[in-house]
CSV table of C-alpha atoms in Angstrom, one decimal:
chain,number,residue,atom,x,y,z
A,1,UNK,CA,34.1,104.9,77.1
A,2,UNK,CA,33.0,102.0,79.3
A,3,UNK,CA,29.7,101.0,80.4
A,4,UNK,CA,28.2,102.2,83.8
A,5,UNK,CA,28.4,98.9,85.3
A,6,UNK,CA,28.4,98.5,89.1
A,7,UNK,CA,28.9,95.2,90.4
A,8,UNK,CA,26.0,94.7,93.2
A,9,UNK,CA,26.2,91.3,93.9
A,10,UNK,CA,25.5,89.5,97.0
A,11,UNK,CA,24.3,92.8,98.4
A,12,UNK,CA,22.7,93.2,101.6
A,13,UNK,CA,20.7,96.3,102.7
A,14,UNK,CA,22.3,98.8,104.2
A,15,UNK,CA,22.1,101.9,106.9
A,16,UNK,CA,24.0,104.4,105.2
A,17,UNK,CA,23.3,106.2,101.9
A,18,UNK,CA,24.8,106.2,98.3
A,19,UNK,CA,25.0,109.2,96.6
A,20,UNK,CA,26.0,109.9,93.1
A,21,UNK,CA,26.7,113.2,91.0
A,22,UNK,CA,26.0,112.5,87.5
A,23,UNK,CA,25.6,114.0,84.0
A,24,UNK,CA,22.4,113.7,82.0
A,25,UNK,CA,20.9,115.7,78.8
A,26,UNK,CA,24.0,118.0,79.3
A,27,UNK,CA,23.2,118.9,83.1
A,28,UNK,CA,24.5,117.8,86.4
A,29,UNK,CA,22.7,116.2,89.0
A,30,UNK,CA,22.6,114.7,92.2
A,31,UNK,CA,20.7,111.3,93.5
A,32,UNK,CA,20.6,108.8,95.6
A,33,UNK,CA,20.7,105.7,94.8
A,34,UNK,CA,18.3,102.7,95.5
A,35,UNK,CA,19.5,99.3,94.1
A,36,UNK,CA,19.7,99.7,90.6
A,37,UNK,CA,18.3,102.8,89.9
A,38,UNK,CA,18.9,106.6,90.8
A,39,UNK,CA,16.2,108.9,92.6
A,40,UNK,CA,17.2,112.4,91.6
A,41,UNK,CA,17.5,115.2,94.2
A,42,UNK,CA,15.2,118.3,93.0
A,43,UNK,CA,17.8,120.8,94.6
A,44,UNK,CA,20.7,121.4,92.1
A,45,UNK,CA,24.0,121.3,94.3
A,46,UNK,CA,27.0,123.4,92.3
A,47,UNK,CA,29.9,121.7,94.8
A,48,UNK,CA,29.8,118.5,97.5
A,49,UNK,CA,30.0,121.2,100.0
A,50,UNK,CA,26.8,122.9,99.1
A,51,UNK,CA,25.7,119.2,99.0
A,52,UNK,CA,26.6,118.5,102.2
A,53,UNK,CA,25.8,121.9,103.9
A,54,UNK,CA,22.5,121.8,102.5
A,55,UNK,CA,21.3,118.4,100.3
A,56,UNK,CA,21.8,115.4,103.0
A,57,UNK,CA,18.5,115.7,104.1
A,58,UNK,CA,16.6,116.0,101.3
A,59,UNK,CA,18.7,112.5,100.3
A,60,UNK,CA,17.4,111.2,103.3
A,61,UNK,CA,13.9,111.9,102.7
A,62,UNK,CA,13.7,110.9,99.0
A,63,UNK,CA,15.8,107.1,99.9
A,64,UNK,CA,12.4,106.7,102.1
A,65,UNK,CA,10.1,108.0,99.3
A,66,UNK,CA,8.7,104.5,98.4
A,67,UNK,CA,7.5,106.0,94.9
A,68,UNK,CA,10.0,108.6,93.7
A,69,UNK,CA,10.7,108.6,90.4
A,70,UNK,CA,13.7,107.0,89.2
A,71,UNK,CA,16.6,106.5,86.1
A,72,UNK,CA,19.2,104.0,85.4
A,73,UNK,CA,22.4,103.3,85.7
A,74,UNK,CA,22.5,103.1,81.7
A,75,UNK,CA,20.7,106.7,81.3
A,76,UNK,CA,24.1,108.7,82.8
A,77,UNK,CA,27.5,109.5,83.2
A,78,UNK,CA,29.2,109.1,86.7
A,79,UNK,CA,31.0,112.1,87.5
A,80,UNK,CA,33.4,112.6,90.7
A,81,UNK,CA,31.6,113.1,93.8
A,82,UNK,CA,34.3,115.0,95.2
A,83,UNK,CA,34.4,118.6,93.0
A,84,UNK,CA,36.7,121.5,92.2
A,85,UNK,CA,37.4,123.4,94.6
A,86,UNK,CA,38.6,120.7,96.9
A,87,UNK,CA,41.6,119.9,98.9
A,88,UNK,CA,43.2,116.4,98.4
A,89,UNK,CA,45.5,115.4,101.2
A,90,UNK,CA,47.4,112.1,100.7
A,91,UNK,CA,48.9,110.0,103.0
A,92,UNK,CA,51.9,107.5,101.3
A,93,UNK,CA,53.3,104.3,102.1
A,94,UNK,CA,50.7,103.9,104.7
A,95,UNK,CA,50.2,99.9,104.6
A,96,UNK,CA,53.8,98.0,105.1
A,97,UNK,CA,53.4,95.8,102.3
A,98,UNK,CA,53.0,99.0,100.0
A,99,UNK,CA,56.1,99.8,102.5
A,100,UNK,CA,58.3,97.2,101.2
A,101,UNK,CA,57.7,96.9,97.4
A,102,UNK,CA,58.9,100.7,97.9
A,103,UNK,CA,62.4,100.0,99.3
A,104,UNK,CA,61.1,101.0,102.9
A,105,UNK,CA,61.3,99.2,106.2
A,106,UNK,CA,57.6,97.0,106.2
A,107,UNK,CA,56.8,98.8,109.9
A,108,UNK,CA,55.5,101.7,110.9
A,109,UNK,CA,57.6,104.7,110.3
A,110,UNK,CA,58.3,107.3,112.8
A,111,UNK,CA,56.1,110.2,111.0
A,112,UNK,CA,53.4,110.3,108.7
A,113,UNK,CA,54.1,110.7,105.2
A,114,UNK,CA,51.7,113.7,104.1
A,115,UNK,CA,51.5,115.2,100.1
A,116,UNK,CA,48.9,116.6,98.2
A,117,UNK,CA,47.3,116.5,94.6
A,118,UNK,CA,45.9,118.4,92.8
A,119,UNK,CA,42.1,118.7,92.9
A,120,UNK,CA,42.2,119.0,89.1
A,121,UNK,CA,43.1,115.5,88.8
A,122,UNK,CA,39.5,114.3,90.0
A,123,UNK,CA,37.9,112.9,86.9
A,124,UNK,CA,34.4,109.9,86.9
A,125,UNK,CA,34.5,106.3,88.0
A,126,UNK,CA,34.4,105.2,84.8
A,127,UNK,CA,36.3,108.1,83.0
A,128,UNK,CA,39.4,107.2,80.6
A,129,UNK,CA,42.8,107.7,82.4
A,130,UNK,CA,44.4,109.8,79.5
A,131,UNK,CA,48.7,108.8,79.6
A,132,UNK,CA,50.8,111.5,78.9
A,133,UNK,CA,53.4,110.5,75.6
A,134,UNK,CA,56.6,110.7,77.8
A,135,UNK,CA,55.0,109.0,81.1
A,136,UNK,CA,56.3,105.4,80.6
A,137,UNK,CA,56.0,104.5,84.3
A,138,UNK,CA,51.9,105.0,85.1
A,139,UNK,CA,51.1,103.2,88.0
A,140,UNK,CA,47.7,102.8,89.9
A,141,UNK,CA,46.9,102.5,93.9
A,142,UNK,CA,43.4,101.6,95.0
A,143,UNK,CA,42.7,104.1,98.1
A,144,UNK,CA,39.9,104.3,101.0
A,145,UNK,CA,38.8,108.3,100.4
A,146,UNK,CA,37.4,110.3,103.7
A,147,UNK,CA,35.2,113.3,102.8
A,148,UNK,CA,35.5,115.8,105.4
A,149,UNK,CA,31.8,116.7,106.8
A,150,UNK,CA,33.0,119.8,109.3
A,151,UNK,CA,35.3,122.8,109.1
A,152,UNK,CA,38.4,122.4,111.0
A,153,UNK,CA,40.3,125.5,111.4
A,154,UNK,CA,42.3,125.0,114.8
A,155,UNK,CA,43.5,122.0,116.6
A,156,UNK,CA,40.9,119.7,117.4
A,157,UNK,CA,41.6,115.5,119.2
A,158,UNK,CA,39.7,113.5,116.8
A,159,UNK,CA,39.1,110.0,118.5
A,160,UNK,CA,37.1,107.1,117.6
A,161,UNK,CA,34.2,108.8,119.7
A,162,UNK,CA,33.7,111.8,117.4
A,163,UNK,CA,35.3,110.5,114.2
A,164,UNK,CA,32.0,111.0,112.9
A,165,UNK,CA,32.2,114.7,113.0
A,166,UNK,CA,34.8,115.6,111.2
A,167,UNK,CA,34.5,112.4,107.9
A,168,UNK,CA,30.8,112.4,106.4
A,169,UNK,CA,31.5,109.5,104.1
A,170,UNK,CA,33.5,107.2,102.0
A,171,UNK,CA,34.3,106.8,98.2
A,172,UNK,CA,36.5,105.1,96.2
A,173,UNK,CA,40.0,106.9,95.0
A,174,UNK,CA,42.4,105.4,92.3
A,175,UNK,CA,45.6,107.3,92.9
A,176,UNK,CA,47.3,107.1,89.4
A,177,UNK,CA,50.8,107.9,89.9
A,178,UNK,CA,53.7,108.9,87.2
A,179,UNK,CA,56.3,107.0,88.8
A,180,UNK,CA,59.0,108.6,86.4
A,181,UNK,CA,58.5,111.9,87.1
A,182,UNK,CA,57.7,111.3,91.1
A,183,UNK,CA,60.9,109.5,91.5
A,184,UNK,CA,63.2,111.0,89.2
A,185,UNK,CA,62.1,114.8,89.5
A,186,UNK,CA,61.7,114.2,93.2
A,187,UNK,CA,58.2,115.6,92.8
A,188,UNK,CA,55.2,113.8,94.3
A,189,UNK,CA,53.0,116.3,93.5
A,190,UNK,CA,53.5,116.6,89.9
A,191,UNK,CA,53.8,113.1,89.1
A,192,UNK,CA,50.7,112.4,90.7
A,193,UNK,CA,47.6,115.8,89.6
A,194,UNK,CA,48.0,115.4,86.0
A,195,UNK,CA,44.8,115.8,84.6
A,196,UNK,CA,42.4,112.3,84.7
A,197,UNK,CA,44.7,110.5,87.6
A,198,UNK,CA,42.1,110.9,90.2
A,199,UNK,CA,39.4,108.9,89.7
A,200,UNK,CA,36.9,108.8,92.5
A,201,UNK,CA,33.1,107.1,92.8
A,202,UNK,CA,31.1,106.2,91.9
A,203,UNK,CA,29.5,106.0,95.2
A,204,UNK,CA,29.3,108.8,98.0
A,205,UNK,CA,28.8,107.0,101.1
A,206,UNK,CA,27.6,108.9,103.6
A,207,UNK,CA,28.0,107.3,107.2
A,208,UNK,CA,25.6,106.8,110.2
A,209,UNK,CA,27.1,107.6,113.1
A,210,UNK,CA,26.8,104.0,114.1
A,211,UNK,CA,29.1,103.0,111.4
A,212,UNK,CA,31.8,104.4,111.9
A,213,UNK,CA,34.2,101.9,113.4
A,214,UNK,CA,33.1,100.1,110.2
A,215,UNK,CA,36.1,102.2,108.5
A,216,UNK,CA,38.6,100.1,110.1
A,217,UNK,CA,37.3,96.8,108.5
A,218,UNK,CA,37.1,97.7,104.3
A,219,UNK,CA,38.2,95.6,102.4
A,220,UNK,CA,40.1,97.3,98.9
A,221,UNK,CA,40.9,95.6,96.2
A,222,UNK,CA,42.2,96.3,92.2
A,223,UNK,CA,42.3,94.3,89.2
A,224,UNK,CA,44.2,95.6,86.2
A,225,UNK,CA,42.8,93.7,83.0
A,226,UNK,CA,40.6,91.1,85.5
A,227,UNK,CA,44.6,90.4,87.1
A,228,UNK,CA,44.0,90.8,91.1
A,229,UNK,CA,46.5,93.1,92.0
A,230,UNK,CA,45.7,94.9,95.1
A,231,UNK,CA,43.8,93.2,98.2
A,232,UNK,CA,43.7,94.4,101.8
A,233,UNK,CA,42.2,95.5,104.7
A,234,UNK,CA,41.9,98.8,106.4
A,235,UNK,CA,42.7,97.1,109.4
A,236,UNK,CA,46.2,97.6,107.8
A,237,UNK,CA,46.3,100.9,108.4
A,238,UNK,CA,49.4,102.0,110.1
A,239,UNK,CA,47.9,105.5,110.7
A,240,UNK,CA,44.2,105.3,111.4
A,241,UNK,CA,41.9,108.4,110.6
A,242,UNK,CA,41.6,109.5,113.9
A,243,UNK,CA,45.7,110.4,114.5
A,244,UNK,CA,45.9,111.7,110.9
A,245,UNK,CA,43.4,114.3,111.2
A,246,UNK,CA,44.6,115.3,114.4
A,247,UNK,CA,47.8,116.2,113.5
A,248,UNK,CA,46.5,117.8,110.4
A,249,UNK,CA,44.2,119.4,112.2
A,250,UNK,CA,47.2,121.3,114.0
A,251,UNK,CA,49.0,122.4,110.8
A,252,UNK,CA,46.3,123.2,108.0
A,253,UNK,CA,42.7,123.9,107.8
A,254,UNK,CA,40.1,121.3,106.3
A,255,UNK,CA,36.7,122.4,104.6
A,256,UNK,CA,33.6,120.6,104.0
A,257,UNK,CA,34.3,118.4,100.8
A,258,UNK,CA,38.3,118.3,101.1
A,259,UNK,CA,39.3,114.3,100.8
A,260,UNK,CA,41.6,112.6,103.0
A,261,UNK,CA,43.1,109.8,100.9
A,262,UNK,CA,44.6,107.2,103.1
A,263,UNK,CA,47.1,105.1,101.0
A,264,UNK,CA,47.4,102.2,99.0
A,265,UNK,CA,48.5,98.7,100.0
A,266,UNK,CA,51.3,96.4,98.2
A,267,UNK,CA,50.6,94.8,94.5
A,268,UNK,CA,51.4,98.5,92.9
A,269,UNK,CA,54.0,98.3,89.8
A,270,UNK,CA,56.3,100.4,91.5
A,271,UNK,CA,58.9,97.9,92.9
A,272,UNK,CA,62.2,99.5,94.4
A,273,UNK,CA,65.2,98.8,96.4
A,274,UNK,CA,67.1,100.6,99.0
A,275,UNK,CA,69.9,100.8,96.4
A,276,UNK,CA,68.1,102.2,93.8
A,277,UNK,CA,66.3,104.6,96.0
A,278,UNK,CA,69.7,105.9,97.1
A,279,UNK,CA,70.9,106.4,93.4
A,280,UNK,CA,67.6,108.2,92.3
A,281,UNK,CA,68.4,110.4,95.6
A,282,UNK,CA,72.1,110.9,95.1
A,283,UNK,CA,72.2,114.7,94.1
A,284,UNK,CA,75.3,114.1,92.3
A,285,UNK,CA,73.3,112.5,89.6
A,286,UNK,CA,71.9,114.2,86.4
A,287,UNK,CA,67.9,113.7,86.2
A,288,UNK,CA,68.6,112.0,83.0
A,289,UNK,CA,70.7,109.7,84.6
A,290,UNK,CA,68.5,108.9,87.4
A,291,UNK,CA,65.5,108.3,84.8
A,292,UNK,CA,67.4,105.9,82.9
A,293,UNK,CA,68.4,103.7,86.3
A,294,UNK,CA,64.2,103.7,86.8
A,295,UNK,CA,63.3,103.2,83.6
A,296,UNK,CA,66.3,100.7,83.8
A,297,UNK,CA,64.8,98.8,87.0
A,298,UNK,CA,61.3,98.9,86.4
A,299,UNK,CA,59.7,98.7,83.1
A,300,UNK,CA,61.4,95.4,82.9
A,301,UNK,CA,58.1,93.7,86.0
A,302,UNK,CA,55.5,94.0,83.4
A,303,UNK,CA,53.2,95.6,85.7
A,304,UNK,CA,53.2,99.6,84.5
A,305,UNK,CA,49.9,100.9,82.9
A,306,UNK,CA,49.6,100.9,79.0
A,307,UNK,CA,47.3,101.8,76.6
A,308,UNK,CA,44.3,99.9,76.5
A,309,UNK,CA,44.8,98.3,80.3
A,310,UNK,CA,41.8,98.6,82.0
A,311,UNK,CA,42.0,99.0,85.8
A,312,UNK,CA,39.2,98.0,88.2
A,313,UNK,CA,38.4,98.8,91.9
A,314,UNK,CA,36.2,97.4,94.6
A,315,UNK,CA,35.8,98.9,98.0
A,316,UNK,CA,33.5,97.6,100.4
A,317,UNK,CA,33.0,96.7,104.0
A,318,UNK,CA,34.0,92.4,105.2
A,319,UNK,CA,30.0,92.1,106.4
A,320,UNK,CA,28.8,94.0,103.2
A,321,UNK,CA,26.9,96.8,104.7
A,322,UNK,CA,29.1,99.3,103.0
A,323,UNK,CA,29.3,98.8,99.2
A,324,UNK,CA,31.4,101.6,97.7
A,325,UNK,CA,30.8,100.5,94.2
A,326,UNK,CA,33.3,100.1,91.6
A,327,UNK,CA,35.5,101.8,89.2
A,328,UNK,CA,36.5,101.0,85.8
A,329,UNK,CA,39.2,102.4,83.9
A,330,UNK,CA,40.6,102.7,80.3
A,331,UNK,CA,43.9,103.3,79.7
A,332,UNK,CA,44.4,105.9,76.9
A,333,UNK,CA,47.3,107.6,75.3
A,334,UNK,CA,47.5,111.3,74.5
A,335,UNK,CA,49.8,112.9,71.9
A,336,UNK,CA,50.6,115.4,74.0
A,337,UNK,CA,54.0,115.4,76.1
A,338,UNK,CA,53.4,117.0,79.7
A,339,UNK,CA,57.0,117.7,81.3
């Protein structure tokens, strides 16, 4: 297992506050974090709902606490800030440079791609991503995470004026995707909630409302074994928050603690053309047929996860007030075949 390393440099202080859920002695906690150390809430919190309904205040408090006792980084294990039972709603090929690696036309489409995952996926910042023996095509997308802070059971306008209503904070999410079975099985769920391909944290951002816009100018990037993969903006967003949980909003209910993942940007493995697309679509086609043409295409870049890559992302904001932290991620392969 890796080392709890965050990478804090060239930090500046900030308005908002980071939270972490951790493991230590056996027991789970919550704290709040104050440069490179962890105060630790006195209230246990069994889900980031009950957190949110009922611990943000007593985070508030204790960041001010001048003399609150305090552990390191080195003294625990990170563990998802987002918990079971949550709702993970995903938004694909949301960035058109992610848009044309895919085979897709690089604009803006005319509807919003929406899947989900499976909140059994969600696994620590620095928790081993655990490869399945038949998944040959494992593939990783760096993602901005919303945490819903309100319960949204009807349709409700969310603009930039009341964005801060409905998304409490920020964190880090590492979409690991099965590209075989996504594309070949036609399955986006499947290929993307096996257990261990949600990593998320290690920070819990929660926002002031005065940061908000702030959202719109987070900077995301990944490294795969120190390689820069991934680097973008949110700016390259081409559906902000605000539309996408308004028409969610009209279809489905959100609950305190459900994440909004908003897509990745281009620099994934995953590197299609329209032909192949339309072979791996043709229904004509046997699935073994279409898995061979994939495997065919792809495993040929170089890029696909293996055992022992180690995968690290960095979210934070362009005038470093928002420091989502950073993951880091082993590679591992499992015995096991999952079909």
């Amino acid at each position: 297992m890796l080392n709890n390393k965050i990478c804090r440099e060239g930090q500046e202080q900030k308005m908002g506050i980071q939270i972490v859920r951790f493991e230590k002695e056996s027991k789970e906690h919550w704290g709040v974090v104050s440069d490179d150390r962890i105060i630790v809430l006195k209230d246990s919190y069994s889900s980031l709902a009950q957190f949110l309904e009922n611990g943000v205040e007593e985070a508030r408090q204790v960041k001010e606490d001048k003399i609150a006792e305090s552990i390191s980084f080195k003294e625990i294990t990170f563990l998802s800030p987002v918990t079971k039972p949550a709702r993970i709603i995903c938004q694909g090929a949301n960035y058109s440079s992610h848009r044309a690696e895919a085979g897709l036309e690089a604009v803006r489409p005319p509807f919003n791609l929406i899947f989900s995952k499976a909140d059994s996926s969600l696994c620590g910042a620095y928790s081993e991503i655990i490869r399945p023996s038949n998944i040959q095509l494992l593939d990783y997308e760096v993602e901005l995470g919303l945490v819903i802070g309100t319960e949204i059971t009807s349709s409700v306008e969310v603009t930039d004026n009341n964005l801060h209503k409905y998304v409490a904070g920020l964190v880090i999410f590492n979409d690991i995707s099965a590209r075989d079975i996504q594309l070949s099985e036609g399955q986006w769920m499947k290929g993307k909630s096996y257990r261990t391909f949600g990593p998320t944290g290690p920070f819990l951002y929660l926002l002031d409302q005065d940061e908000i816009s702030t959202i719109h100018d987070l900077e995301l990037k990944c490294w795969v074994n120190e390689e820069l993969r991934q680097s973008t903006n949110t700016k390259q967003l081409l559906f902000k928050p605000t539309e996408t949980l308004t028409e969610l909003s009209a279809i489905m209910d959100l609950s305190k603690g459900d994440l909004l993942i908003t897509g990745t940007t281009g620099g994934v493995a995953l590197n299609l053309s329209p032909e192949l697309i339309g072979q791996v679509s043709n229904p004509v086609l046997s699935h073994q047929k279409k898995l061979d043409l994939l495997l065919e295409s792809q495993l040929q870049n170089g890029k696909y996860l293996v055992d022992g890559d180690v995968i690290k992302c960095q979210i934070r904001s362009t005038d470093g007030t928002i420091e989502l932290g950073e993951q880091i991620n082993k590679v591992v392969g499992s015995k096991v075949t999952v079909s």
